PDB file of C-alpha atoms in Angstrom:
ATOM      1  CA  MET A 266      -2.616 -17.916  30.389  1.00 43.00           C
ATOM      2  CA  ARG A 267      -2.820 -18.563  34.134  1.00 44.00           C
ATOM      3  CA  ALA A 268      -6.467 -18.471  35.211  1.00 46.00           C
ATOM      4  CA  ALA A 269      -5.711 -16.617  38.450  1.00 51.00           C
ATOM      5  CA  GLU A 270      -4.025 -13.710  36.703  1.00 75.00           C
ATOM      6  CA  THR A 271      -6.022 -10.495  36.712  1.00 86.00           C
ATOM      7  CA  PRO A 272      -6.547  -8.948  33.280  1.00 93.00           C
ATOM      8  CA  LEU A 273      -4.371  -5.937  32.448  1.00 94.00           C
ATOM      9  CA  VAL A 274      -7.128  -3.963  30.692  1.00 95.00           C
ATOM     10  CA  VAL A 275     -10.805  -4.227  31.658  1.00 96.00           C
ATOM     11  CA  LEU A 276     -13.701  -2.419  29.974  1.00 97.00           C
ATOM     12  CA  GLN A 277     -17.100  -2.821  31.637  1.00 97.00           C
ATOM     13  CA  GLY A 278     -20.381  -1.522  30.271  1.00 97.00           C
ATOM     14  CA  VAL A 279     -18.613   1.089  28.156  1.00 97.00           C
ATOM     15  CA  ASN A 280     -20.813   3.407  26.095  1.00 97.00           C
ATOM     16  CA  LYS A 281     -19.742   6.334  23.953  1.00 97.00           C
ATOM     17  CA  HIS A 282     -21.984   8.887  22.272  1.00 96.00           C
ATOM     18  CA  PHE A 283     -20.899  11.475  19.727  1.00 94.00           C
ATOM     19  CA  GLY A 284     -24.001  13.663  19.802  1.00 93.00           C
ATOM     20  CA  ALA A 285     -26.815  11.478  18.483  1.00 93.00           C
ATOM     21  CA  THR A 286     -24.416   8.736  17.341  1.00 94.00           C
ATOM     22  CA  HIS A 287     -24.100   5.811  19.752  1.00 96.00           C
ATOM     23  CA  ALA A 288     -20.548   4.788  18.800  1.00 96.00           C
ATOM     24  CA  LEU A 289     -19.898   2.160  21.490  1.00 97.00           C
ATOM     25  CA  LYS A 290     -22.706   0.075  22.972  1.00 97.00           C
ATOM     26  CA  ASP A 291     -22.239  -1.763  26.269  1.00 97.00           C
ATOM     27  CA  ILE A 292     -18.699  -2.923  25.592  1.00 97.00           C
ATOM     28  CA  ASP A 293     -17.317  -5.574  27.964  1.00 97.00           C
ATOM     29  CA  LEU A 294     -13.760  -6.604  27.180  1.00 97.00           C
ATOM     30  CA  GLU A 295     -10.847  -8.018  29.153  1.00 97.00           C
ATOM     31  CA  ILE A 296      -7.291  -8.127  27.842  1.00 97.00           C
ATOM     32  CA  ASN A 297      -4.738 -10.282  29.617  1.00 96.00           C
ATOM     33  CA  ARG A 298      -1.045  -9.567  30.028  1.00 95.00           C
ATOM     34  CA  GLY A 299       0.923 -10.638  26.983  1.00 95.00           C
ATOM     35  CA  GLU A 300      -2.235 -11.103  24.917  1.00 97.00           C
ATOM     36  CA  VAL A 301      -2.572  -9.783  21.365  1.00 97.00           C
ATOM     37  CA  VAL A 302      -6.160  -8.765  20.655  1.00 98.00           C
ATOM     38  CA  VAL A 303      -6.945  -7.794  17.068  1.00 98.00           C
ATOM     39  CA  VAL A 304     -10.121  -5.760  16.550  1.00 98.00           C
ATOM     40  CA  ILE A 305     -11.724  -6.036  13.122  1.00 96.00           C
ATOM     41  CA  GLY A 306     -15.015  -5.048  11.531  1.00 95.00           C
ATOM     42  CA  PRO A 307     -16.535  -2.795   8.882  1.00 93.00           C
ATOM     43  CA  SER A 308     -15.780   0.940   8.731  1.00 91.00           C
ATOM     44  CA  GLY A 309     -17.766   2.879  11.297  1.00 91.00           C
ATOM     45  CA  SER A 310     -18.206  -0.118  13.604  1.00 95.00           C
ATOM     46  CA  GLY A 311     -16.498   1.608  16.559  1.00 96.00           C
ATOM     47  CA  LYS A 312     -13.080  -0.092  16.366  1.00 96.00           C
ATOM     48  CA  SER A 313     -10.941   3.061  16.492  1.00 95.00           C
ATOM     49  CA  THR A 314     -13.195   4.656  19.103  1.00 96.00           C
ATOM     50  CA  LEU A 315     -12.763   1.559  21.277  1.00 97.00           C
ATOM     51  CA  CYS A 316      -8.982   1.732  20.885  1.00 95.00           C
ATOM     52  CA  ARG A 317      -8.897   5.457  21.722  1.00 94.00           C
ATOM     53  CA  THR A 318     -10.988   5.076  24.892  1.00 94.00           C
ATOM     54  CA  ILE A 319      -8.368   2.765  26.434  1.00 94.00           C
ATOM     55  CA  ASN A 320      -6.020   5.721  26.987  1.00 88.00           C
ATOM     56  CA  ARG A 321      -8.824   8.287  27.280  1.00 88.00           C
ATOM     57  CA  LEU A 322      -8.082  10.005  23.979  1.00 89.00           C
ATOM     58  CA  GLU A 323     -11.845   9.609  23.783  1.00 92.00           C
ATOM     59  CA  THR A 324     -13.776  10.064  27.013  1.00 91.00           C
ATOM     60  CA  ILE A 325     -16.554   7.559  27.592  1.00 94.00           C
ATOM     61  CA  THR A 326     -20.210   8.388  28.249  1.00 94.00           C
ATOM     62  CA  SER A 327     -20.725   5.583  30.772  1.00 95.00           C
ATOM     63  CA  GLY A 328     -19.048   2.458  32.077  1.00 95.00           C
ATOM     64  CA  THR A 329     -15.556   1.914  33.483  1.00 94.00           C
ATOM     65  CA  ILE A 330     -12.090   1.214  32.085  1.00 94.00           C
ATOM     66  CA  SER A 331      -9.246   0.068  34.302  1.00 92.00           C
ATOM     67  CA  ILE A 332      -5.595  -0.609  33.605  1.00 91.00           C
ATOM     68  CA  ASP A 333      -3.822  -3.022  35.930  1.00 88.00           C
ATOM     69  CA  GLY A 334      -6.692  -2.764  38.418  1.00 89.00           C
ATOM     70  CA  VAL A 335      -6.676   1.056  38.502  1.00 86.00           C
ATOM     71  CA  PRO A 336      -9.703   2.872  37.019  1.00 88.00           C
ATOM     72  CA  LEU A 337      -8.737   5.421  34.358  1.00 85.00           C
ATOM     73  CA  PRO A 338      -9.134   8.869  35.922  1.00 76.00           C
ATOM     74  CA  LEU A 339     -10.888  11.607  33.954  1.00 73.00           C
ATOM     75  CA  GLU A 340      -7.968  14.011  33.877  1.00 74.00           C
ATOM     76  CA  GLY A 341      -4.953  15.350  35.726  1.00 75.00           C
ATOM     77  CA  LYS A 342      -1.624  13.910  36.801  1.00 79.00           C
ATOM     78  CA  GLU A 343      -2.959  10.441  37.543  1.00 77.00           C
ATOM     79  CA  LEU A 344      -4.317  10.154  34.017  1.00 80.00           C
ATOM     80  CA  ASN A 345      -0.978  11.272  32.569  1.00 80.00           C
ATOM     81  CA  ARG A 346       0.844   8.714  34.717  1.00 80.00           C
ATOM     82  CA  LEU A 347      -1.425   5.886  33.590  1.00 79.00           C
ATOM     83  CA  ARG A 348      -1.327   7.107  30.010  1.00 81.00           C
ATOM     84  CA  SER A 349       2.462   6.955  29.980  1.00 83.00           C
ATOM     85  CA  ASN A 350       2.108   3.184  30.522  1.00 88.00           C
ATOM     86  CA  ILE A 351       0.061   2.893  27.327  1.00 92.00           C
ATOM     87  CA  GLY A 352       1.888   3.198  24.007  1.00 94.00           C
ATOM     88  CA  MET A 353      -0.149   4.374  21.022  1.00 94.00           C
ATOM     89  CA  VAL A 354       0.570   4.124  17.306  1.00 95.00           C
ATOM     90  CA  PHE A 355      -1.772   6.028  15.028  1.00 93.00           C
ATOM     91  CA  GLN A 356      -2.830   5.868  11.406  1.00 90.00           C
ATOM     92  CA  SER A 357      -0.820   9.010  10.697  1.00 89.00           C
ATOM     93  CA  PHE A 358       2.641   8.797  12.182  1.00 88.00           C
ATOM     94  CA  ASN A 359       2.324  11.942  14.346  1.00 88.00           C
ATOM     95  CA  LEU A 360       6.099  12.442  14.503  1.00 95.00           C
ATOM     96  CA  PHE A 361       7.329  15.955  15.298  1.00 96.00           C
ATOM     97  CA  ALA A 362       8.388  17.285  11.888  1.00 96.00           C
ATOM     98  CA  HIS A 363      11.016  19.688  13.283  1.00 97.00           C
ATOM     99  CA  LYS A 364      12.850  17.024  15.305  1.00 97.00           C
ATOM    100  CA  THR A 365      15.062  14.194  14.081  1.00 97.00           C
ATOM    101  CA  ILE A 366      13.857  10.616  14.352  1.00 97.00           C
ATOM    102  CA  LEU A 367      16.229  10.113  17.300  1.00 97.00           C
ATOM    103  CA  GLU A 368      14.907  13.234  19.069  1.00 97.00           C
ATOM    104  CA  ASN A 369      11.325  12.078  18.507  1.00 97.00           C
ATOM    105  CA  VAL A 370      12.056   8.796  20.285  1.00 97.00           C
ATOM    106  CA  MET A 371      14.017  10.462  23.117  1.00 97.00           C
ATOM    107  CA  LEU A 372      11.471  13.177  23.841  1.00 95.00           C
ATOM    108  CA  ALA A 373       8.926  11.508  26.138  1.00 92.00           C
ATOM    109  CA  PRO A 374      11.415   9.571  28.314  1.00 94.00           C
ATOM    110  CA  THR A 375      13.417  12.768  29.001  1.00 95.00           C
ATOM    111  CA  LEU A 376      10.357  15.006  29.535  1.00 91.00           C
ATOM    112  CA  VAL A 377       7.979  12.651  31.324  1.00 88.00           C
ATOM    113  CA  ARG A 378      10.243  10.094  33.001  1.00 89.00           C
ATOM    114  CA  HIS A 379      13.204  12.489  33.519  1.00 92.00           C
ATOM    115  CA  VAL A 380      15.602   9.953  32.041  1.00 94.00           C
ATOM    116  CA  SER A 381      19.051  11.441  31.329  1.00 96.00           C
ATOM    117  CA  ARG A 382      19.719  12.403  27.707  1.00 96.00           C
ATOM    118  CA  LYS A 383      22.552   9.891  27.522  1.00 96.00           C
ATOM    119  CA  GLU A 384      20.351   7.028  28.721  1.00 96.00           C
ATOM    120  CA  ALA A 385      17.432   8.139  26.535  1.00 96.00           C
ATOM    121  CA  GLU A 386      19.670   8.272  23.469  1.00 97.00           C
ATOM    122  CA  ALA A 387      21.106   4.801  24.096  1.00 97.00           C
ATOM    123  CA  ARG A 388      17.606   3.356  24.527  1.00 96.00           C
ATOM    124  CA  ALA A 389      16.302   5.229  21.464  1.00 97.00           C
ATOM    125  CA  LEU A 390      19.104   3.902  19.249  1.00 97.00           C
ATOM    126  CA  GLU A 391      18.493   0.380  20.555  1.00 97.00           C
ATOM    127  CA  LEU A 392      14.768   0.668  19.729  1.00 97.00           C
ATOM    128  CA  LEU A 393      15.393   2.180  16.293  1.00 97.00           C
ATOM    129  CA  ALA A 394      17.681  -0.794  15.607  1.00 97.00           C
ATOM    130  CA  LYS A 395      14.931  -3.131  16.808  1.00 95.00           C
ATOM    131  CA  VAL A 396      12.486  -1.696  14.245  1.00 96.00           C
ATOM    132  CA  GLY A 397      15.154  -1.551  11.533  1.00 96.00           C
ATOM    133  CA  VAL A 398      15.603   2.203  11.060  1.00 96.00           C
ATOM    134  CA  GLU A 399      18.701   2.964  13.151  1.00 96.00           C
ATOM    135  CA  ASP A 400      20.448   4.251  10.008  1.00 97.00           C
ATOM    136  CA  GLN A 401      17.752   6.957   9.749  1.00 96.00           C
ATOM    137  CA  ALA A 402      18.189   8.209  13.330  1.00 97.00           C
ATOM    138  CA  ARG A 403      19.652  11.635  12.442  1.00 97.00           C
ATOM    139  CA  LYS A 404      17.179  12.361   9.643  1.00 97.00           C
ATOM    140  CA  MET A 405      14.001  14.411   9.812  1.00 97.00           C
ATOM    141  CA  PRO A 406      10.673  12.562   9.439  1.00 96.00           C
ATOM    142  CA  ALA A 407      10.036  14.047   5.976  1.00 96.00           C
ATOM    143  CA  GLN A 408      13.195  12.315   4.705  1.00 97.00           C
ATOM    144  CA  LEU A 409      11.801   8.867   5.543  1.00 96.00           C
ATOM    145  CA  SER A 410       9.279   6.703   3.711  1.00 95.00           C
ATOM    146  CA  GLY A 411       5.883   6.173   5.305  1.00 95.00           C
ATOM    147  CA  GLY A 412       6.852   2.677   6.402  1.00 95.00           C
ATOM    148  CA  GLN A 413      10.043   3.954   8.036  1.00 96.00           C
ATOM    149  CA  GLN A 414       8.131   6.746   9.778  1.00 96.00           C
ATOM    150  CA  GLN A 415       5.595   4.290  11.162  1.00 96.00           C
ATOM    151  CA  ARG A 416       8.371   2.017  12.423  1.00 96.00           C
ATOM    152  CA  ALA A 417       9.984   5.051  14.094  1.00 97.00           C
ATOM    153  CA  ALA A 418       6.587   5.840  15.656  1.00 96.00           C
ATOM    154  CA  ILE A 419       6.492   2.300  17.083  1.00 96.00           C
ATOM    155  CA  ALA A 420       9.994   2.833  18.535  1.00 97.00           C
ATOM    156  CA  ARG A 421       8.824   6.135  20.043  1.00 96.00           C
ATOM    157  CA  ALA A 422       5.871   4.401  21.744  1.00 95.00           C
ATOM    158  CA  LEU A 423       8.157   1.643  23.070  1.00 96.00           C
ATOM    159  CA  ALA A 424      10.594   4.192  24.519  1.00 95.00           C
ATOM    160  CA  MET A 425       8.240   4.736  27.473  1.00 93.00           C
ATOM    161  CA  LYS A 426       8.365   0.992  28.292  1.00 93.00           C
ATOM    162  CA  PRO A 427       4.577   0.723  28.111  1.00 94.00           C
ATOM    163  CA  GLU A 428       2.584  -2.108  29.640  1.00 94.00           C
ATOM    164  CA  VAL A 429       0.223  -2.181  26.689  1.00 96.00           C
ATOM    165  CA  MET A 430       0.512  -1.002  23.081  1.00 97.00           C
ATOM    166  CA  LEU A 431      -2.483   0.310  21.128  1.00 97.00           C
ATOM    167  CA  PHE A 432      -2.369   0.334  17.332  1.00 97.00           C
ATOM    168  CA  ASP A 433      -5.117   2.267  15.549  1.00 96.00           C
ATOM    169  CA  GLU A 434      -5.059   1.116  11.895  1.00 95.00           C
ATOM    170  CA  PRO A 435      -1.263   1.545  11.773  1.00 94.00           C
ATOM    171  CA  THR A 436      -0.917   0.509   8.113  1.00 95.00           C
ATOM    172  CA  SER A 437      -3.960   2.152   6.534  1.00 92.00           C
ATOM    173  CA  ALA A 438      -2.047   5.280   5.422  1.00 90.00           C
ATOM    174  CA  LEU A 439       0.806   3.277   3.882  1.00 93.00           C
ATOM    175  CA  ASP A 440       1.520   2.238   0.323  1.00 91.00           C
ATOM    176  CA  PRO A 441       1.002  -1.529  -0.137  1.00 89.00           C
ATOM    177  CA  GLU A 442       4.718  -2.325  -0.378  1.00 88.00           C
ATOM    178  CA  MET A 443       5.377  -0.677   2.992  1.00 93.00           C
ATOM    179  CA  ILE A 444       2.643  -2.474   4.910  1.00 94.00           C
ATOM    180  CA  ASN A 445       4.567  -5.689   5.495  1.00 93.00           C
ATOM    181  CA  GLU A 446       7.645  -3.956   6.918  1.00 94.00           C
ATOM    182  CA  VAL A 447       5.424  -2.455   9.642  1.00 95.00           C
ATOM    183  CA  LEU A 448       3.435  -5.669  10.212  1.00 95.00           C
ATOM    184  CA  ASP A 449       6.715  -7.611  10.567  1.00 95.00           C
ATOM    185  CA  VAL A 450       7.813  -5.277  13.376  1.00 95.00           C
ATOM    186  CA  MET A 451       4.400  -5.659  15.038  1.00 96.00           C
ATOM    187  CA  GLN A 452       4.549  -9.417  14.710  1.00 95.00           C
ATOM    188  CA  ALA A 453       7.994  -9.510  16.340  1.00 95.00           C
ATOM    189  CA  LEU A 454       6.610  -7.342  19.137  1.00 95.00           C
ATOM    190  CA  ALA A 455       3.659  -9.693  19.594  1.00 94.00           C
ATOM    191  CA  ALA A 456       6.028 -12.683  19.706  1.00 94.00           C
ATOM    192  CA  SER A 457       8.095 -10.937  22.402  1.00 94.00           C
ATOM    193  CA  GLY A 458       5.095 -10.988  24.773  1.00 94.00           C
ATOM    194  CA  MET A 459       3.930  -7.366  24.510  1.00 96.00           C
ATOM    195  CA  THR A 460       0.256  -6.819  25.377  1.00 97.00           C
ATOM    196  CA  MET A 461      -1.288  -5.374  22.221  1.00 97.00           C
ATOM    197  CA  VAL A 462      -4.650  -4.105  21.015  1.00 97.00           C
ATOM    198  CA  VAL A 463      -4.576  -3.765  17.233  1.00 97.00           C
ATOM    199  CA  VAL A 464      -7.307  -2.242  15.095  1.00 97.00           C
ATOM    200  CA  THR A 465      -6.570  -3.313  11.531  1.00 95.00           C
ATOM    201  CA  HIS A 466      -7.926  -4.345   8.143  1.00 92.00           C
ATOM    202  CA  GLU A 467      -4.997  -6.742   7.699  1.00 93.00           C
ATOM    203  CA  MET A 468      -6.586 -10.180   8.048  1.00 94.00           C
ATOM    204  CA  GLY A 469      -3.272 -11.978   7.492  1.00 93.00           C
ATOM    205  CA  PHE A 470      -1.837 -10.239  10.542  1.00 94.00           C
ATOM    206  CA  ALA A 471      -4.952 -11.121  12.548  1.00 95.00           C
ATOM    207  CA  ARG A 472      -4.545 -14.798  11.616  1.00 94.00           C
ATOM    208  CA  LYS A 473      -0.836 -14.932  12.375  1.00 93.00           C
ATOM    209  CA  ALA A 474      -0.336 -12.674  15.385  1.00 94.00           C
ATOM    210  CA  ALA A 475      -3.624 -12.535  17.299  1.00 96.00           C
ATOM    211  CA  ASP A 476      -4.393 -14.576  20.371  1.00 97.00           C
ATOM    212  CA  ARG A 477      -7.972 -13.393  20.006  1.00 97.00           C
ATOM    213  CA  VAL A 478      -9.974 -11.699  17.281  1.00 97.00           C
ATOM    214  CA  VAL A 479     -12.714  -9.278  18.348  1.00 98.00           C
ATOM    215  CA  PHE A 480     -15.286  -8.578  15.628  1.00 97.00           C
ATOM    216  CA  MET A 481     -17.282  -5.356  15.958  1.00 97.00           C
ATOM    217  CA  ASP A 482     -20.317  -4.069  14.117  1.00 96.00           C
ATOM    218  CA  GLU A 483     -22.477  -1.007  14.775  1.00 96.00           C
ATOM    219  CA  GLY A 484     -20.721  -0.213  18.056  1.00 97.00           C
ATOM    220  CA  ARG A 485     -21.012  -3.678  19.569  1.00 97.00           C
ATOM    221  CA  ILE A 486     -18.701  -6.635  20.027  1.00 97.00           C
ATOM    222  CA  VAL A 487     -20.555  -9.216  17.947  1.00 97.00           C
ATOM    223  CA  GLU A 488     -18.118 -12.087  18.294  1.00 97.00           C
ATOM    224  CA  GLU A 489     -14.720 -12.915  19.785  1.00 96.00           C
ATOM    225  CA  ALA A 490     -12.698 -16.062  19.271  1.00 97.00           C
ATOM    226  CA  ALA A 491      -9.239 -17.459  18.622  1.00 97.00           C
ATOM    227  CA  PRO A 492      -8.204 -16.625  15.022  1.00 97.00           C
ATOM    228  CA  GLU A 493      -8.349 -20.183  13.682  1.00 95.00           C
ATOM    229  CA  GLN A 494     -11.872 -20.553  15.035  1.00 96.00           C
ATOM    230  CA  PHE A 495     -13.041 -17.115  13.894  1.00 96.00           C
ATOM    231  CA  PHE A 496     -11.698 -17.365  10.348  1.00 95.00           C
ATOM    232  CA  SER A 497     -12.696 -20.982   9.734  1.00 94.00           C
ATOM    233  CA  ALA A 498     -16.056 -21.103  11.520  1.00 94.00           C
ATOM    234  CA  PRO A 499     -17.462 -17.692  12.491  1.00 95.00           C
ATOM    235  CA  LYS A 500     -20.550 -18.091  14.661  1.00 95.00           C
ATOM    236  CA  THR A 501     -22.600 -15.116  13.515  1.00 95.00           C
ATOM    237  CA  GLU A 502     -24.153 -14.356  10.161  1.00 95.00           C
ATOM    238  CA  ARG A 503     -22.720 -10.824  10.373  1.00 95.00           C
ATOM    239  CA  ALA A 504     -19.143 -12.098  10.759  1.00 95.00           C
ATOM    240  CA  ARG A 505     -19.623 -14.651   7.950  1.00 94.00           C
ATOM    241  CA  ASN A 506     -20.894 -11.902   5.674  1.00 94.00           C
ATOM    242  CA  PHE A 507     -17.967  -9.599   6.555  1.00 94.00           C
ATOM    243  CA  LEU A 508     -15.368 -12.328   5.988  1.00 94.00           C
ATOM    244  CA  SER A 509     -16.886 -13.346   2.656  1.00 91.00           C
ATOM    245  CA  LYS A 510     -16.281  -9.758   1.480  1.00 89.00           C
ATOM    246  CA  VAL A 511     -12.763  -9.262   2.798  1.00 86.00           C
ATOM    247  CA  LEU A 512     -11.213 -12.698   2.229  1.00 80.00           C
ATOM    248  CA  HIS A 513     -12.151 -13.467  -1.348  1.00 64.00           C
ATOM    249  CA  HIS A 514     -10.298 -10.849  -3.367  1.00 50.00           C
TER     250      HIS A 514
END
C-alpha cells in the first residue's frame, strides 16, 4: 500500500446509540483502496452496526464518515449517489422475489445509472458467470438454493461497479455445505483487488482473505492486526478469550 494514498473509507469518532444502548463507541477506522478488512467479535459487539453505518443504512449519533474524501451526507440525492458506489450484501439475500435472477442484477444499473437494457443484460450475465450461477439467470429466486441466491446477490451488488463492497454476515443464513461456495466467490473478489469490509464468523476466511482483522467487543474496536499476527499472537486478553472459544471446536 502506497503511504501517500488517501484511505477510501474513513470513520472518525463514530458513536451510535439505539435508545439507551451505546452500540458504537468512538470508532476510528480507515480502509485503504483494495484492502480487505474482516470485522470479527462476539454477537452484539457492534460489527453489523459498524458495517451498516458505512452506507448510512444506520445513521450515526456523532462523528464523521467519508468515502473517497467526501463526507456521507444525511439524506437526499448526494447520499444516493455516494451509496450507489457502495455495494452491500446482507445476511438475507434481499432479492426481489417476483423478478428473475437476471432482472434482479439488471435493475439498479438501468434505474439508477440509466444503462441501456442491452448493456445491463450483458453485464449481468457476465457477473452471474463470474459468481457461477449464469445457468440460473432466468429462474426466480425461490428456485435457487440459499448459496446460489447469495452469489446472485453478490453479482447484483457488483453490477453497480461499486468502489467498496460491504458484507454483513453473508453466510450466517446458509446451510454449512453452501457456505464455502459463497466464501470462494468472496475470496476471488478479494484477490481481484476489490475494497471489502466483511463482517463474518468465518475465521478461515478471515485468515485467508483479510489484509487486516478488526476485533470488536462491546461497541469498541479492541484490536486490529494482520491476520497472521492476530490469530497467532492476539495482544488483548479479550481477543485471546474470544479466539480460544471459536478456534477449538
